[in-house]
XYZ file of C-alpha atoms in Angstrom:
628
model
C 170.880 140.016 106.585
C 167.589 139.585 108.456
C 165.904 136.300 109.331
C 162.787 135.517 107.300
C 161.160 133.823 110.308
C 158.471 135.329 112.482
C 159.605 137.419 115.431
C 158.276 138.351 118.847
C 159.735 141.852 118.382
C 157.072 144.393 117.484
C 158.267 146.528 114.571
C 154.831 147.504 113.258
C 152.899 148.548 116.368
C 150.990 145.260 116.256
C 151.287 145.156 120.049
C 147.972 146.949 120.403
C 146.237 144.283 118.298
C 147.930 141.511 120.301
C 146.863 143.143 123.561
C 143.269 143.280 122.309
C 143.299 139.552 121.473
C 144.773 138.752 124.906
C 142.073 140.821 126.587
C 139.324 139.020 124.660
C 140.672 135.622 125.775
C 141.089 136.705 129.399
C 137.636 138.259 129.561
C 136.039 135.088 128.147
C 136.455 133.613 131.658
C 136.468 129.936 130.690
C 133.917 130.425 127.944
C 135.087 129.093 124.551
C 136.326 131.618 122.028
C 137.774 131.404 118.510
C 139.693 134.293 116.943
C 140.771 134.470 113.311
C 143.838 136.554 112.407
C 143.592 137.118 108.674
C 145.881 138.727 106.133
C 147.806 137.923 102.966
C 151.069 135.954 102.935
C 153.982 137.818 104.515
C 151.922 140.593 106.086
C 152.937 139.609 109.627
C 150.349 137.089 110.857
C 152.977 134.740 112.322
C 154.666 137.590 114.171
C 151.286 138.726 115.456
C 150.671 135.202 116.784
C 153.970 135.416 118.681
C 152.953 138.792 120.087
C 149.562 137.388 121.143
C 151.319 134.542 122.953
C 153.562 137.015 124.795
C 150.647 139.322 125.646
C 148.584 136.469 127.125
C 151.548 135.179 129.122
C 152.089 138.649 130.532
C 148.484 138.737 131.715
C 148.662 135.144 133.023
C 151.318 135.744 135.671
C 150.000 134.516 139.038
C 151.467 135.475 142.409
C 154.419 137.245 140.866
C 155.249 134.206 138.765
C 155.579 131.856 141.712
C 152.433 129.880 140.801
C 151.797 128.080 137.499
C 150.138 130.057 134.723
C 146.407 129.787 134.285
C 146.966 129.251 130.557
C 148.440 126.314 128.656
C 149.717 127.126 125.174
C 149.850 124.797 122.198
C 151.425 126.088 118.990
C 150.457 124.032 115.949
C 151.775 124.481 112.416
C 149.715 122.283 110.085
C 152.117 122.892 107.215
C 154.893 121.002 109.053
C 152.747 117.852 109.195
C 151.657 117.991 105.570
C 152.721 114.822 103.781
C 153.860 113.111 107.009
C 150.750 112.753 109.119
C 147.047 113.389 109.147
C 146.659 116.967 110.357
C 143.417 116.158 112.158
C 144.839 113.438 114.406
C 148.171 115.271 114.681
C 146.511 118.352 116.190
C 144.469 116.313 118.662
C 147.542 114.324 119.725
C 149.650 117.470 120.132
C 146.990 119.029 122.357
C 146.485 115.854 124.422
C 150.246 115.380 124.847
C 150.619 118.981 126.017
C 147.859 118.498 128.599
C 149.401 115.247 129.843
C 152.811 116.865 130.202
C 151.354 119.844 132.071
C 149.310 117.539 134.327
C 152.487 115.659 135.247
C 154.412 118.839 136.036
C 151.532 120.452 137.957
C 150.588 117.167 139.650
C 146.923 117.735 139.004
C 144.428 116.213 136.580
C 146.875 113.460 135.624
C 144.315 110.677 135.815
C 141.926 112.434 133.484
C 144.760 113.435 131.147
C 145.866 109.783 130.942
C 142.330 108.658 130.169
C 142.169 111.374 127.530
C 145.280 110.003 125.823
C 143.601 106.598 125.607
C 140.652 108.225 123.890
C 143.040 109.823 121.443
C 144.403 106.349 120.638
C 140.947 105.475 119.397
C 140.981 108.587 117.247
C 144.273 107.395 115.785
C 142.531 104.125 114.822
C 140.056 106.182 112.868
C 143.001 107.764 111.056
C 144.473 104.357 110.162
C 141.139 103.423 108.676
C 141.174 106.751 106.857
C 138.636 108.327 109.195
C 135.862 105.876 108.391
C 133.976 106.298 111.638
C 134.390 110.062 111.622
C 133.394 110.192 107.982
C 130.221 108.234 108.730
C 129.501 110.528 111.681
C 129.979 113.593 109.494
C 127.972 112.164 106.614
C 131.022 111.621 104.380
C 131.806 108.430 102.416
C 134.219 105.967 104.152
C 137.700 105.623 102.668
C 140.947 103.697 103.320
C 141.022 99.977 104.183
C 137.698 100.011 106.000
C 136.226 102.016 103.155
C 137.378 99.346 100.717
C 135.923 96.640 102.936
C 132.597 98.513 103.050
C 132.631 98.800 99.251
C 133.203 95.029 98.919
C 130.426 94.377 101.424
C 128.083 96.470 99.309
C 128.931 94.330 96.259
C 128.067 91.188 98.278
C 124.709 92.639 99.285
C 123.988 93.699 95.693
C 124.934 90.258 94.363
C 127.813 91.681 92.260
C 130.721 89.873 94.007
C 132.718 87.138 92.276
C 135.561 84.873 93.526
C 138.164 87.566 92.826
C 136.156 90.081 94.853
C 135.877 87.707 97.839
C 139.645 86.982 97.795
C 140.379 90.705 97.667
C 138.007 91.335 100.587
C 139.734 88.730 102.766
C 143.105 90.292 102.062
C 141.869 93.809 102.911
C 140.228 92.732 106.178
C 143.461 90.983 107.190
C 145.494 94.121 106.485
C 143.058 96.259 108.453
C 143.346 93.887 111.413
C 147.160 94.049 111.339
C 147.242 97.857 111.161
C 144.879 98.340 114.114
C 146.276 95.522 116.278
C 147.416 96.843 119.661
C 145.368 100.007 119.387
C 141.878 98.567 119.671
C 140.751 97.763 123.175
C 138.266 95.018 124.026
C 134.931 96.752 123.854
C 131.502 95.467 123.139
C 130.291 98.208 120.812
C 132.052 101.223 119.297
C 129.754 104.122 118.486
C 131.613 106.913 116.622
C 129.282 109.740 117.715
C 129.515 108.631 121.337
C 133.296 108.253 121.154
C 133.676 111.716 119.661
C 131.459 113.160 122.356
C 133.445 111.281 124.998
C 136.650 112.700 123.531
C 135.301 116.230 123.752
C 134.115 115.644 127.304
C 137.521 114.236 128.206
C 139.255 117.411 127.048
C 136.790 119.608 128.895
C 136.976 117.664 132.179
C 140.773 117.553 132.090
C 141.002 121.323 131.632
C 138.458 121.946 134.370
C 140.266 119.742 136.902
C 143.605 121.374 136.048
C 142.031 124.811 136.392
C 143.558 126.144 133.179
C 142.514 127.557 129.838
C 143.916 125.907 126.739
C 145.098 128.424 124.129
C 145.737 126.805 120.754
C 147.713 128.985 118.329
C 147.415 127.696 114.762
C 149.656 129.155 112.078
C 150.440 128.704 108.361
C 147.093 127.089 107.623
C 146.916 129.012 104.360
C 150.173 127.398 103.182
C 148.633 123.930 103.238
C 147.028 121.957 100.453
C 143.204 121.994 100.612
C 143.119 118.445 102.070
C 145.414 119.371 104.985
C 143.527 122.620 105.543
C 140.196 120.795 105.792
C 141.652 118.104 108.104
C 142.926 120.780 110.475
C 139.635 122.664 110.363
C 137.783 119.439 111.194
C 140.064 118.883 114.203
C 139.498 122.474 115.275
C 135.764 121.932 114.927
C 136.025 118.813 117.094
C 137.651 120.760 119.939
C 136.002 124.090 119.258
C 133.555 125.647 121.684
C 134.663 123.505 124.621
C 134.807 125.337 127.913
C 138.280 126.511 128.940
C 139.502 126.704 125.329
C 140.598 129.522 123.064
C 141.693 129.136 119.452
C 143.702 131.764 117.593
C 143.917 130.849 113.905
C 146.252 132.776 111.606
C 145.469 132.371 107.919
C 144.445 134.201 104.805
C 140.677 133.857 104.941
C 140.437 133.878 101.140
C 142.798 130.886 100.927
C 140.766 129.033 103.551
C 137.541 129.695 101.700
C 139.194 128.469 98.499
C 140.181 125.218 100.250
C 136.655 124.719 101.603
C 135.100 125.380 98.208
C 137.500 122.999 96.481
C 136.972 120.230 99.055
C 133.197 120.470 99.060
C 132.821 120.768 95.307
C 129.655 122.396 94.070
C 129.018 124.287 97.308
C 127.725 127.834 96.862
C 129.876 130.785 97.915
C 127.384 131.705 100.619
C 127.686 128.265 102.244
C 131.500 128.490 102.066
C 131.353 131.817 103.908
C 128.967 130.360 106.483
C 131.316 127.411 107.077
C 134.178 129.780 107.829
C 132.088 132.151 109.907
C 130.903 129.283 112.137
C 134.518 128.485 113.004
C 135.575 132.075 113.690
C 133.746 134.092 116.337
C 136.066 137.121 116.325
C 137.656 137.997 112.967
C 140.709 140.290 113.112
C 142.444 141.416 109.955
C 146.111 142.406 110.088
C 146.072 146.074 109.079
C 147.780 146.904 105.759
C 150.925 149.011 105.981
C 150.997 152.590 104.800
C 154.051 154.654 103.938
C 154.619 155.594 107.583
C 154.588 151.956 108.737
C 156.821 150.822 105.863
C 159.334 153.589 106.603
C 159.308 152.751 110.321
C 159.685 149.022 109.607
C 162.689 149.533 107.330
C 164.312 151.922 109.778
C 163.912 149.445 112.635
C 165.442 146.693 110.507
C 168.470 148.887 109.853
C 168.642 149.803 113.549
C 168.528 146.099 114.461
C 171.644 145.459 112.337
C 173.485 148.575 113.523
C 176.320 148.910 116.026
C 174.054 150.450 118.690
C 173.810 148.787 122.088
C 170.873 146.406 122.580
C 169.174 148.703 125.093
C 169.492 151.618 122.667
C 167.849 149.523 119.952
C 165.006 148.574 122.289
C 164.443 152.209 123.314
C 164.237 153.233 119.658
C 161.850 150.357 118.862
C 159.505 151.345 121.680
C 159.700 154.990 120.638
C 158.887 154.179 117.014
C 155.880 152.023 117.968
C 154.577 154.796 120.213
C 155.035 157.323 117.427
C 153.212 155.046 114.966
C 150.152 155.117 117.196
C 150.058 158.907 116.695
C 150.493 159.044 112.920
C 146.776 159.640 112.479
C 147.405 162.978 114.202
C 150.086 163.898 111.692
C 153.123 162.611 113.612
C 155.917 161.182 111.448
C 158.483 158.449 111.793
C 161.527 159.638 109.870
C 165.261 160.179 110.265
C 164.707 163.377 112.229
C 162.442 161.592 114.718
C 164.914 158.713 115.177
C 167.821 161.110 115.766
C 165.799 163.251 118.184
C 164.492 160.268 120.139
C 167.981 158.762 120.401
C 169.264 161.993 121.904
C 172.769 161.849 120.505
C 174.565 161.494 117.181
C 173.828 158.286 115.327
C 176.605 156.390 113.468
C 177.159 157.726 109.942
C 176.493 154.363 108.269
C 173.172 154.057 110.131
C 172.178 157.599 109.152
C 172.835 156.724 105.502
C 170.564 153.693 105.748
C 167.835 155.592 107.564
C 167.944 158.123 104.733
C 167.652 155.229 102.262
C 164.567 153.942 104.099
C 163.086 157.448 104.059
C 163.458 157.695 100.284
C 162.398 154.120 99.476
C 159.301 153.919 101.682
C 156.793 155.431 99.190
C 157.896 153.059 96.416
C 158.007 150.041 98.732
C 154.431 150.835 99.715
C 153.029 151.325 96.208
C 155.184 149.016 94.032
C 153.078 146.124 92.798
C 155.805 143.555 93.456
C 156.147 144.548 97.133
C 153.021 146.519 98.134
C 154.159 147.216 101.686
C 154.464 143.507 102.531
C 156.906 143.160 105.479
C 158.295 139.806 104.341
C 158.866 141.059 100.791
C 160.497 144.227 102.115
C 162.847 142.117 104.234
C 163.654 139.892 101.262
C 164.388 142.927 99.121
C 166.790 144.301 101.718
C 168.396 140.864 102.069
C 168.854 140.723 98.286
C 170.519 144.142 98.450
C 172.838 142.944 101.208
C 173.754 139.805 99.244
C 174.477 141.774 96.062
C 176.686 144.248 97.899
C 178.597 141.331 99.463
C 178.993 139.711 96.030
C 180.328 142.981 94.652
C 182.911 143.269 97.423
C 183.954 139.622 97.006
C 184.518 140.116 93.279
C 186.230 143.462 93.648
C 183.385 145.246 91.847
C 182.894 148.842 92.911
C 179.167 149.587 92.981
C 177.226 152.482 94.464
C 174.588 151.189 96.904
C 171.995 153.817 95.933
C 172.357 152.855 92.241
C 172.050 149.157 93.091
C 168.922 149.774 95.174
C 167.278 151.566 92.279
C 168.228 148.883 89.748
C 167.051 146.048 92.040
C 163.743 147.809 92.609
C 163.301 148.281 88.862
C 164.059 144.633 88.110
C 161.575 143.418 90.715
C 158.637 145.737 90.118
C 159.114 147.534 86.793
C 157.985 146.682 83.275
C 160.093 143.874 81.802
C 160.177 145.703 78.460
C 161.338 148.933 80.093
C 163.985 147.016 82.037
C 165.156 145.410 78.791
C 165.470 148.927 77.323
C 167.664 149.924 80.249
C 169.917 146.864 79.942
C 170.229 147.342 76.195
C 171.167 150.999 76.586
C 173.869 150.134 79.121
C 175.346 147.209 77.197
C 175.314 149.036 73.861
C 176.735 152.276 75.191
C 180.101 153.417 73.967
C 182.046 151.796 76.729
C 180.793 154.146 79.454
C 177.715 152.158 80.596
C 175.512 155.268 80.766
C 171.806 154.959 79.824
C 171.663 158.462 78.377
C 168.130 157.984 77.056
C 166.890 158.245 80.669
C 167.823 161.946 80.803
C 164.715 163.087 78.939
C 162.477 160.671 80.850
C 163.852 161.854 84.193
C 163.314 165.492 83.203
C 159.696 164.866 82.218
C 159.015 162.864 85.389
C 160.624 165.564 87.563
C 158.281 168.211 86.150
C 155.293 166.024 87.000
C 154.131 165.977 83.388
C 153.769 162.194 83.287
C 151.362 162.357 80.365
C 154.306 162.918 78.023
C 155.950 159.603 78.949
C 155.485 156.946 76.284
C 154.940 153.220 76.793
C 156.419 151.232 78.434
C 157.538 154.115 80.687
C 154.075 155.544 81.302
C 152.996 153.458 84.313
C 152.787 154.890 87.838
C 155.648 152.840 89.299
C 158.168 153.947 86.650
C 157.124 157.573 86.992
C 157.896 157.414 90.720
C 161.046 155.378 90.038
C 162.388 158.024 87.642
C 161.994 160.650 90.384
C 163.792 158.535 92.978
C 167.358 159.758 93.540
C 169.944 159.314 92.234
C 169.468 160.219 88.579
C 170.921 157.379 86.499
C 171.178 158.861 83.004
C 174.778 159.985 83.550
C 175.922 157.043 85.689
C 177.848 153.969 84.625
C 175.420 151.163 85.512
C 177.473 148.230 84.301
C 178.580 147.270 87.813
C 175.056 147.644 89.261
C 173.524 145.524 86.484
C 176.277 142.949 86.788
C 175.691 142.251 90.490
C 171.902 142.741 90.463
C 170.989 140.538 87.513
C 168.376 137.924 88.371
C 166.120 137.793 85.338
C 167.802 139.578 82.439
C 171.347 138.442 81.623
C 173.928 141.155 81.134
C 175.209 140.485 77.616
C 177.677 142.977 76.218
C 178.710 143.252 72.593
C 181.995 141.551 73.462
C 180.084 138.522 74.799
C 178.881 137.812 71.251
C 182.378 137.983 69.726
C 185.118 135.429 69.223
C 188.472 136.089 70.884
C 189.846 137.333 67.533
C 186.921 139.692 66.953
C 187.108 141.048 70.518
C 190.819 141.736 70.022
C 190.151 143.561 66.739
C 187.382 145.620 68.337
C 189.772 146.758 71.031
C 192.227 147.824 68.313
C 189.559 149.763 66.386
C 188.493 151.698 69.478
C 191.942 152.388 70.894
C 193.823 153.035 67.618
C 191.129 153.816 64.997
C 193.591 155.622 62.711
C 195.418 152.298 62.227
C 192.296 150.425 61.075
C 193.608 149.856 57.534
C 196.532 147.799 58.878
C 194.170 145.152 60.301
C 191.853 145.075 57.282
C 192.817 141.496 56.234
C 192.025 140.209 59.719
C 188.728 142.077 59.776
C 187.802 140.605 56.399
C 188.076 137.087 57.898
C 185.358 137.750 60.474
C 181.753 136.634 60.084
C 179.147 139.191 59.047
C 177.426 138.974 62.478
C 180.687 139.920 64.179
C 181.224 142.794 61.752
C 177.772 144.104 62.706
C 178.737 144.122 66.405
C 182.017 145.877 65.627
C 180.225 148.526 63.581
C 177.713 149.015 66.434
C 180.530 149.858 68.799
C 182.466 152.018 66.365
C 179.327 154.010 65.480
C 178.622 154.492 69.208
C 182.109 155.960 69.589
C 181.675 158.067 66.449
C 178.556 159.712 67.878
C 180.766 161.445 70.432
C 182.640 163.230 67.631
C 181.603 166.866 67.338
C 183.509 167.808 64.144
C 183.733 165.802 60.925
C 186.853 166.622 58.973
C 189.276 163.733 59.243
C 188.902 162.412 62.814
C 190.700 159.090 63.547
C 187.400 157.262 64.101
C 186.539 157.918 60.448
C 189.248 155.453 59.391
C 187.634 152.682 61.400
C 184.219 153.427 59.874
C 185.546 153.451 56.315
C 187.588 150.279 56.785
C 184.554 148.342 57.999
C 182.395 149.755 55.190
C 184.967 148.632 52.617
C 184.792 145.040 53.896
C 180.976 144.754 53.993
C 178.784 146.902 51.666
C 175.900 146.608 54.141
C 178.024 148.407 56.708
C 178.699 151.119 54.108
C 174.980 151.881 54.002
C 175.000 152.252 57.789
C 177.899 154.705 57.584
C 176.029 156.671 54.897
C 172.922 156.906 57.100
C 175.078 157.984 60.034
C 176.766 160.732 57.981
C 173.444 162.102 56.715
C 172.275 162.433 60.329
C 175.255 164.606 61.370
C 174.422 168.245 62.111
C 175.457 170.380 59.131
C 177.609 172.613 61.317
C 179.889 169.623 62.058
C 180.736 168.895 58.400
C 184.140 170.201 57.275
C 185.695 170.267 53.789
C 188.426 167.790 54.774
C 185.955 164.855 54.881
C 184.915 165.188 51.223
C 188.031 163.532 49.671
C 187.784 160.734 52.224
C 184.261 159.802 51.148
C 184.408 160.678 47.438
C 185.462 157.267 46.103
C 182.744 155.352 48.044
C 179.708 154.279 46.042
C 177.337 155.306 48.835
C 178.749 158.852 49.151
C 176.602 160.375 46.361
C 173.448 160.448 48.497
C 175.403 161.797 51.448
C 176.878 164.660 49.409
C 173.491 165.523 47.921
C 171.988 165.696 51.430
C 174.784 168.004 52.545
C 174.344 170.276 49.537
C 170.679 170.658 50.483
C 171.470 171.302 54.144
C 171.611 175.051 54.821
C 173.779 174.444 57.896
C 176.627 172.835 55.954
C 179.350 175.432 55.468
C 180.399 176.916 52.118
C 183.895 175.287 52.099
C 182.402 171.800 52.323
C 179.817 172.524 49.621
C 182.508 174.018 47.363
C 184.623 170.883 47.778
C 181.641 168.714 46.804
C 180.832 170.818 43.726
C 184.479 170.845 42.594
C 184.568 167.057 42.816
C 181.418 166.835 40.736
C 182.831 169.158 38.068
C 185.971 167.074 37.841
C 183.923 163.894 37.544
C 185.225 162.491 40.796
C 181.643 162.116 42.069
C 178.705 160.713 40.178
C 176.114 163.412 39.448
C 172.593 162.439 40.598
């Protein structure tokens, strides 16, 4: 199993991007800078943020580490505050608290940091009044208790207030006083624009006196609801472009733009883009992963969980990242490279998994349900690990390569095609082999995908059919049993009563004795008889010669009980190759009402042998068979 959390380990050669961000911040030399790290969910933004942090710290070492760093880091995850606190005031408080703590430990700038915290208290008052002052300053309507008081005041001025309105206003003003008691200081006049400017100046002066640059790393902004996203962006805007500050914001830019557009309803797309662009000076998009990166990522995950020593793992990781930087020149990261770089024989179980990564990488890159997303790849491998553990715990023997292929199909393949696979396995004659895949695999192997019919004609399934191992001659019951997440594995026996299941077992194991259980079969429901006939017909299809095989007794017994099943037997017999029909079967079928059409079909079939046709004609002459 692998943790789904971000990591400071570089498995994707993101170190070069992190180093670039660190260089930009260092070269800013106290000038404000804002950097946006964009990419879809799970692509590795959080890990890149961790790598940026490490890269800046590495550059920030002063006097061999003896002196304090010239950078102060604040990591802020807005998603954690959602529903518990206002993200705007939470971010400002987190930053101010970090500065105060650093000022205490460095014994410099403490006075200014303390004064800054008092300013932040005022900002908290604005939060308790739902940001009324800030809203007015930003041209937004006041809300919260003060907003309600303002609304009541407007009614008074417009002459619309009655006794009930006045009583409500008194109550609201009292509540507002109670909530802000202890936070408001005795001041003559509070001017929101001046207070906000004083707050910004307080941050700037504190940083200058401490001689540090504040690096704020903001993550998971694209996970937040639009309201939380906007609150955080407003806090960023409040602190943005102050000297000695750097903001690194990790988020999917499309999600951010969606939040802005939803919050400021009716705003044109161009204005939404401008809003975002004003916040972000340096946009950096996490590069999408190609097949080489996906293969390298999976291999490093397997190496991480291997029995190799930690230093060996680190050497391989560094070697893989170096090799990834050369892939544009044609260099490859594959099992051969890993083995060569390691310099000695790798454990057999690790080699098997590296081979698995080598084979899976193209599909993991192109499959719509995964599309080279590192988090989804990790979750897929975790699901595989869980299923294998479940199989071992239940004593189910399952081949890992088969399970991988089935899991991949269930996640990314056509639901209709997957249903076809499950049906073929559950309705097989007790061997669990989806034999219908043989033709599909042959066509896909030749590259003639145009001959594949829906729902097997999409690109993913064509690649999936080529992926080893071939499944047409493999018993997939165990793999389907432990992999099932969406489609339940329902066998014919699951739809039978205990009595019917017992009778089915008797029909398949001792078909020649079917007549002895005829009374018990007759007591079953028609739906159960249909299931029994399904299974008996499946077994009968394996018969290569039709004289008087034991399975014939089971077919005839079921057809005697239910006429509808007799018609199914007749259709089955007409479909048999003529070369399989022997004379011995004619007396067995002669007294069945449905046999006339079967015999006529055999008489017309040039492949049916002369002895069988003679037996049919003799029966007709003797009147044992109705003449058509």
